[in-house]
Amino acid sequence: MEQQKRYGHFDDAHREYVITDPKTPWPWINYLGNEDFFSLISNTAGGYSFYKDAKFRRITRYRYNNVPMDNGGRYFYIKEGDTAWSPGWKPCKTPLDFYECRHGMGYTRITGRKNQVEASVLFFVPLKTWAEVQKLTLTNQSQEVKTLKLFSFEEWCLWNAATDMENFQRNFSTGEVEIEGSTIYHKTEYRERRNHYAFYHVNTEIQGFDTDRESFVGLYNEFSNPDAVVEGLPRNSHAHGWSPIASHYIEVTLQTGESRDFVFLLGYVENEQDKKFSAPKVINKEKAHALIARFDTTDKVDKAFAELNAYWDALLNIYKVKTGNPKLDRMVNIWNQYQCMVTFNFSRSASFFESGIGRGMGFRDSNQDLVGFVHQIPSRARQRIIDIASTQFPDGGCYHQYQPLTKRGNNDIGGGFNDDPCWLIFGTVAYIKETGDFTILDEMVPFDNQPGSEVTLFEHLKVSLDHVINNLGPHLLPLIGRADWNDCLNLNCFSWDPNESFQTTENVSEGTKAESLMIAGLFVVTGKEYVALCNKIGKHEEGQRMQRAVDAMIEAVKKHGWDGEWYLRAYDFYGRKIGSNECEEGKIFIESQGWCTMAEIGADEGMVAKSLDSCKKYLECEHGMVLNNPAFTKYIYEYGEISSYPEGYKENAGIFCHNNPWVIIGECMAGRGNDAWSHYAKILPSYVEEKYQTLHKVEPYVNCQMVAGKDAFRPGEGKNSWLTGTAAWMWYTVSEFILGIKPDYDGIRIDPCLPETAGDYTVSRKFRDAEYDITIRPNGSQKGVKQIVLDGSPVEGDVIPYAAGKHTVEVTM
Ligand code: BGC
Ligand code: NOJ
């Protein structure tokens, strides 16, 4: 029963996932860092670090498509006699007597034991710090004195992660380092335009070092058996060009029972232009010294770690549920929120599936990520909204992404996605509802970052919806442009050239009739939000104008977007139906079912219920709902990338977890709590974790973007973990629609939708300057609040009006 094999388990008390077998079915990673300095770390300590931007400011090197897969990272080699081993098993791969990796909130602790020596490494990025701390604790658990040789290892990336992998005629000559005491400085290109360097330090005297990879590893060896480690002798090499690294060599003697800490620090420094050098060719190390001094003792490191823990305690204290179902509670209280923070930080840029080179911060992606994060640190969400809006064009159109370092939009992964503008409303409204901060609407925000082009953020919202209204097709439905949320439904691309990307190839826009029902639904949902916002701030005329556009869209969907049992997906370039019973393949698609049911289009006419039933009938399978059905079995020139994927994978009938919540919310709006819950639990990591780990492959503590669908060769296999809009959508769904705690302009709306088996539960929710302790008694009902009692007095309606202070709320359904 290979399927049943387990590689780890949750430890909720410590908010950790504990991996007990290093040979996980895929590297199971964690993210370190909250704001500027970030690291990815796998369960064997593989991965890399960067400052702000995984493409332009890569600090350490990583090789994708490696063999074995996850090779390269921050490595320790411990040598006793002829045996060399690593606490994370890799890279030495010497069998360990004990191995454990604990991924926690912003930290990872890896412990290995060999021949009664224990090595435990705590990795974390302290708050507001441009460095990764690695606290290594060596303990002699034997009855004899142990004499050990310790080697550390990091490999520098020559800053630009893309050219680092391409431009070897230059790269092999530029590498430069400096060595000072126990610190190795990486200063490639510092002599010219760069004003930043990195360093790797240890808080003890060293007995040797290496900075040149070939000297340390040897040209014909691997990370598992570097020459220096095999011989037990550092080379004291000084890199000139080729591949600079940083390795410390330390001789350690441990008495019986003795334990010793070593603090390694991987740091990043920026200097002012006129203070770059302390002497000709010598980098100014002042800031590095100061940074090192902050973490040069175990006490200081422990204090910084306690601060990080307190930071996460506070963040995870904002929304806390107690349902008595540990599988639900741990996702809501710990992992889902944690994943939301990570996706907010990275958008889709850097994971073990995205190299950190191709994709920056997505316009659509980041707006969605906001919704999962805004309750945690609203001020950062506010800044993000301004950053995103600043890349917009005057007509409401958008760059699809921007680079975090420059905050400038670019077309690297295409442009002209006609759903993009609507997402700005989705994100902004979520921010205002959480904070009550309407002043954001008055912020002056440029178009395309052009000074002088500033208008209010409200104006950006307006042009966003106008972009849809100004781009309607023959059925008065939104033109799809390059694509909508489904990047791979490329109705205007017509590509036969394998050397061009579907995302960036030229679009035929002249004469297109390609319209999207997904955008239609999205427009109705965000349009209604916009109308409510207008009314709230007294812009009634503008509200009425938009209400008319929304009504017209609803009519257009009813008239031209309904197929009888479900909503159509789109019209193609020629005006032919997509996602219709008349089609041979791809008869039904999930996106339009999700958005049109969330928008409640045709609810009175029974369309919503029929659409939701059709999702169950045609899209649902054991592992979730697939994107479309039946899968495309051949490439369709008129549809583009969607039909390029083999059946059951990615956009071609994969379970694209991201869009499952749309239907789940549709179910909740319709009051079908049993169905909502059963869809939800199918893709909830803690349920998947319990069911199978080998087949699923990817991290069991977070959602992945895609799980292979029912038509796939291996249904249930997950891919593209961590950075996915699924995180925010799962959070939005469970926190607001299932558990029913919805921030609103004037307070919190209580509107749960639950399976009839749900028992009583409590939610404690910090909201602005208030704190609500809410007890909900479902009494077997799936939806419908009967009574709300606030601090002992009954409340009219379903909104608890906001008032600062502590409150108790009792809800009866
Ligand atoms: C993927 C999409 C992705 C797009 C843009 C496609 O190949 O299937 O999921 O969003 O590329 O990077
Ligand atoms: C991944 C992208 O990040 C997301 O924005 C997109 O819509 C999905 N792919 C579906 O194609």
PDB file of C-alpha atoms in Angstrom, residues 563-697:
ATOM      1  CA  ASP A 563     -26.930  26.868 -22.334  1.00  0.00           C
ATOM      2  CA  GLY A 564     -29.924  25.241 -20.727  1.00  0.00           C
ATOM      3  CA  GLU A 565     -28.224  23.430 -17.852  1.00  0.00           C
ATOM      4  CA  TRP A 566     -25.230  25.683 -17.239  1.00  0.00           C
ATOM      5  CA  TYR A 567     -23.651  28.986 -18.253  1.00  0.00           C
ATOM      6  CA  LEU A 568     -21.669  29.076 -21.479  1.00  0.00           C
ATOM      7  CA  ARG A 569     -17.972  29.731 -21.114  1.00  0.00           C
ATOM      8  CA  ALA A 570     -17.306  32.052 -24.016  1.00  0.00           C
ATOM      9  CA  TYR A 571     -17.814  32.868 -27.661  1.00  0.00           C
ATOM     10  CA  ASP A 572     -14.820  32.323 -29.905  1.00  0.00           C
ATOM     11  CA  PHE A 573     -13.284  34.680 -32.464  1.00  0.00           C
ATOM     12  CA  TYR A 574     -15.981  33.794 -34.968  1.00  0.00           C
ATOM     13  CA  GLY A 575     -18.822  34.043 -32.453  1.00  0.00           C
ATOM     14  CA  ARG A 576     -19.229  30.283 -31.927  1.00  0.00           C
ATOM     15  CA  LYS A 577     -20.173  28.904 -28.503  1.00  0.00           C
ATOM     16  CA  ILE A 578     -17.550  27.527 -26.125  1.00  0.00           C
ATOM     17  CA  GLY A 579     -18.594  25.441 -23.147  1.00  0.00           C
ATOM     18  CA  SER A 580     -21.877  24.357 -24.616  1.00  0.00           C
ATOM     19  CA  ASN A 581     -23.647  21.054 -24.890  1.00  0.00           C
ATOM     20  CA  GLU A 582     -23.323  21.564 -28.624  1.00  0.00           C
ATOM     21  CA  CYS A 583     -19.537  21.322 -28.407  1.00  0.00           C
ATOM     22  CA  GLU A 584     -17.793  18.023 -28.912  1.00  0.00           C
ATOM     23  CA  GLU A 585     -15.342  18.514 -26.039  1.00  0.00           C
ATOM     24  CA  GLY A 586     -15.165  21.153 -23.351  1.00  0.00           C
ATOM     25  CA  LYS A 587     -18.932  21.211 -23.018  1.00  0.00           C
ATOM     26  CA  ILE A 588     -18.888  22.778 -19.576  1.00  0.00           C
ATOM     27  CA  PHE A 589     -16.324  24.997 -17.842  1.00  0.00           C
ATOM     28  CA  ILE A 590     -16.014  25.844 -14.192  1.00  0.00           C
ATOM     29  CA  GLU A 591     -15.083  29.561 -14.335  1.00  0.00           C
ATOM     30  CA  SER A 592     -18.376  30.857 -15.665  1.00  0.00           C
ATOM     31  CA  GLN A 593     -20.348  28.573 -13.322  1.00  0.00           C
ATOM     32  CA  GLY A 594     -18.388  30.020 -10.421  1.00  0.00           C
ATOM     33  CA  TRP A 595     -18.673  33.681 -11.351  1.00  0.00           C
ATOM     34  CA  CYS A 596     -22.234  33.670 -12.642  1.00  0.00           C
ATOM     35  CA  THR A 597     -23.476  31.809  -9.548  1.00  0.00           C
ATOM     36  CA  MET A 598     -21.541  34.164  -7.262  1.00  0.00           C
ATOM     37  CA  ALA A 599     -23.221  36.970  -9.194  1.00  0.00           C
ATOM     38  CA  GLU A 600     -26.556  35.143  -8.743  1.00  0.00           C
ATOM     39  CA  ILE A 601     -27.416  35.723 -12.370  1.00  0.00           C
ATOM     40  CA  GLY A 602     -30.778  34.177 -13.128  1.00  0.00           C
ATOM     41  CA  ALA A 603     -31.205  32.803  -9.618  1.00  0.00           C
ATOM     42  CA  ASP A 604     -34.957  33.407  -9.786  1.00  0.00           C
ATOM     43  CA  GLU A 605     -35.194  31.549 -13.056  1.00  0.00           C
ATOM     44  CA  GLY A 606     -33.392  28.540 -11.530  1.00  0.00           C
ATOM     45  CA  MET A 607     -30.172  29.074 -13.443  1.00  0.00           C
ATOM     46  CA  VAL A 608     -27.967  29.159 -10.357  1.00  0.00           C
ATOM     47  CA  ALA A 609     -29.257  25.883  -8.948  1.00  0.00           C
ATOM     48  CA  LYS A 610     -28.997  24.166 -12.331  1.00  0.00           C
ATOM     49  CA  SER A 611     -25.474  25.419 -12.850  1.00  0.00           C
ATOM     50  CA  LEU A 612     -24.381  24.196  -9.415  1.00  0.00           C
ATOM     51  CA  ASP A 613     -25.983  20.818 -10.056  1.00  0.00           C
ATOM     52  CA  SER A 614     -24.178  20.573 -13.366  1.00  0.00           C
ATOM     53  CA  CYS A 615     -20.870  21.218 -11.628  1.00  0.00           C
ATOM     54  CA  LYS A 616     -21.564  18.260  -9.373  1.00  0.00           C
ATOM     55  CA  LYS A 617     -22.624  16.114 -12.251  1.00  0.00           C
ATOM     56  CA  TYR A 618     -19.912  16.864 -14.792  1.00  0.00           C
ATOM     57  CA  LEU A 619     -16.982  18.498 -13.034  1.00  0.00           C
ATOM     58  CA  GLU A 620     -16.780  16.896  -9.612  1.00  0.00           C
ATOM     59  CA  CYS A 621     -14.556  13.906  -8.964  1.00  0.00           C
ATOM     60  CA  GLU A 622     -12.832  12.326  -5.983  1.00  0.00           C
ATOM     61  CA  HIS A 623     -10.192  15.048  -5.749  1.00  0.00           C
ATOM     62  CA  GLY A 624     -12.206  18.175  -6.490  1.00  0.00           C
ATOM     63  CA  MET A 625     -13.866  19.842  -9.470  1.00  0.00           C
ATOM     64  CA  VAL A 626     -12.083  19.792 -12.817  1.00  0.00           C
ATOM     65  CA  LEU A 627     -11.851  22.925 -14.913  1.00  0.00           C
ATOM     66  CA  ASN A 628     -13.710  21.624 -17.953  1.00  0.00           C
ATOM     67  CA  ASN A 629     -15.352  18.504 -19.230  1.00  0.00           C
ATOM     68  CA  PRO A 630     -14.810  16.522 -21.356  1.00  0.00           C
ATOM     69  CA  ALA A 631     -11.114  17.289 -21.603  1.00  0.00           C
ATOM     70  CA  PHE A 632      -9.721  18.321 -24.984  1.00  0.00           C
ATOM     71  CA  THR A 633      -8.078  15.397 -26.707  1.00  0.00           C
ATOM     72  CA  LYS A 634      -6.393  17.406 -29.456  1.00  0.00           C
ATOM     73  CA  TYR A 635      -4.892  20.813 -30.057  1.00  0.00           C
ATOM     74  CA  ILE A 636      -7.471  23.326 -31.175  1.00  0.00           C
ATOM     75  CA  TYR A 637      -5.903  26.191 -33.054  1.00  0.00           C
ATOM     76  CA  GLU A 638      -8.812  28.499 -32.227  1.00  0.00           C
ATOM     77  CA  TYR A 639      -8.585  27.824 -28.463  1.00  0.00           C
ATOM     78  CA  GLY A 640      -4.854  27.951 -27.898  1.00  0.00           C
ATOM     79  CA  GLU A 641      -2.893  26.809 -24.862  1.00  0.00           C
ATOM     80  CA  ILE A 642      -5.789  25.193 -23.020  1.00  0.00           C
ATOM     81  CA  SER A 643      -5.830  22.400 -25.571  1.00  0.00           C
ATOM     82  CA  SER A 644      -2.039  22.092 -25.520  1.00  0.00           C
ATOM     83  CA  TYR A 645      -2.086  20.288 -22.195  1.00  0.00           C
ATOM     84  CA  PRO A 646      -2.647  16.543 -22.044  1.00  0.00           C
ATOM     85  CA  GLU A 647      -6.060  15.585 -20.714  1.00  0.00           C
ATOM     86  CA  GLY A 648      -6.547  16.164 -17.010  1.00  0.00           C
ATOM     87  CA  TYR A 649      -3.624  18.504 -16.502  1.00  0.00           C
ATOM     88  CA  LYS A 650      -3.463  22.219 -15.829  1.00  0.00           C
ATOM     89  CA  GLU A 651      -6.077  24.259 -17.666  1.00  0.00           C
ATOM     90  CA  ASN A 652      -7.212  21.249 -19.693  1.00  0.00           C
ATOM     91  CA  ALA A 653      -9.460  19.571 -17.131  1.00  0.00           C
ATOM     92  CA  GLY A 654      -7.030  19.663 -14.246  1.00  0.00           C
ATOM     93  CA  ILE A 655      -8.473  20.426 -10.838  1.00  0.00           C
ATOM     94  CA  PHE A 656      -7.394  24.034 -10.789  1.00  0.00           C
ATOM     95  CA  CYS A 657      -7.918  24.476  -7.067  1.00  0.00           C
ATOM     96  CA  HIS A 658      -8.128  28.258  -7.453  1.00  0.00           C
ATOM     97  CA  ASN A 659     -11.524  28.139  -9.099  1.00  0.00           C
ATOM     98  CA  ASN A 660     -13.149  25.496  -6.902  1.00  0.00           C
ATOM     99  CA  PRO A 661     -13.871  28.129  -4.233  1.00  0.00           C
ATOM    100  CA  TRP A 662     -15.803  30.177  -6.792  1.00  0.00           C
ATOM    101  CA  VAL A 663     -18.332  27.400  -7.098  1.00  0.00           C
ATOM    102  CA  ILE A 664     -18.224  26.809  -3.352  1.00  0.00           C
ATOM    103  CA  ILE A 665     -19.124  30.448  -2.775  1.00  0.00           C
ATOM    104  CA  GLY A 666     -21.870  30.071  -5.369  1.00  0.00           C
ATOM    105  CA  GLU A 667     -23.140  27.124  -3.290  1.00  0.00           C
ATOM    106  CA  CYS A 668     -22.985  29.245  -0.144  1.00  0.00           C
ATOM    107  CA  MET A 669     -24.868  32.109  -1.758  1.00  0.00           C
ATOM    108  CA  ALA A 670     -27.515  29.576  -2.727  1.00  0.00           C
ATOM    109  CA  GLY A 671     -27.589  28.255   0.833  1.00  0.00           C
ATOM    110  CA  ARG A 672     -26.451  24.746  -0.089  1.00  0.00           C
ATOM    111  CA  GLY A 673     -24.167  24.136   2.869  1.00  0.00           C
ATOM    112  CA  ASN A 674     -23.779  20.387   2.448  1.00  0.00           C
ATOM    113  CA  ASP A 675     -22.538  20.759  -1.113  1.00  0.00           C
ATOM    114  CA  ALA A 676     -20.316  23.707  -0.265  1.00  0.00           C
ATOM    115  CA  TRP A 677     -18.634  21.732   2.484  1.00  0.00           C
ATOM    116  CA  SER A 678     -18.125  18.568   0.484  1.00  0.00           C
ATOM    117  CA  HIS A 679     -16.450  20.522  -2.346  1.00  0.00           C
ATOM    118  CA  TYR A 680     -14.345  22.408   0.188  1.00  0.00           C
ATOM    119  CA  ALA A 681     -13.113  19.386   2.136  1.00  0.00           C
ATOM    120  CA  LYS A 682     -11.997  17.675  -1.075  1.00  0.00           C
ATOM    121  CA  ILE A 683      -9.285  20.243  -1.668  1.00  0.00           C
ATOM    122  CA  LEU A 684      -8.569  21.137   1.947  1.00  0.00           C
ATOM    123  CA  PRO A 685      -4.901  20.164   2.521  1.00  0.00           C
ATOM    124  CA  SER A 686      -5.475  18.639   5.954  1.00  0.00           C
ATOM    125  CA  TYR A 687      -8.020  16.223   4.492  1.00  0.00           C
ATOM    126  CA  VAL A 688      -5.751  15.384   1.592  1.00  0.00           C
ATOM    127  CA  GLU A 689      -2.857  14.949   4.022  1.00  0.00           C
ATOM    128  CA  GLU A 690      -4.734  12.323   5.898  1.00  0.00           C
ATOM    129  CA  LYS A 691      -5.846  10.517   2.785  1.00  0.00           C
ATOM    130  CA  TYR A 692      -2.607  10.196   0.869  1.00  0.00           C
ATOM    131  CA  GLN A 693       0.812  11.790   0.741  1.00  0.00           C
ATOM    132  CA  THR A 694       2.702   9.795  -1.877  1.00  0.00           C
ATOM    133  CA  LEU A 695       0.259  10.266  -4.716  1.00  0.00           C
ATOM    134  CA  HIS A 696      -0.391  13.916  -3.903  1.00  0.00           C
ATOM    135  CA  LYS A 697       3.365  14.472  -3.889  1.00  0.00           C
TER     136      LYS A 697
END
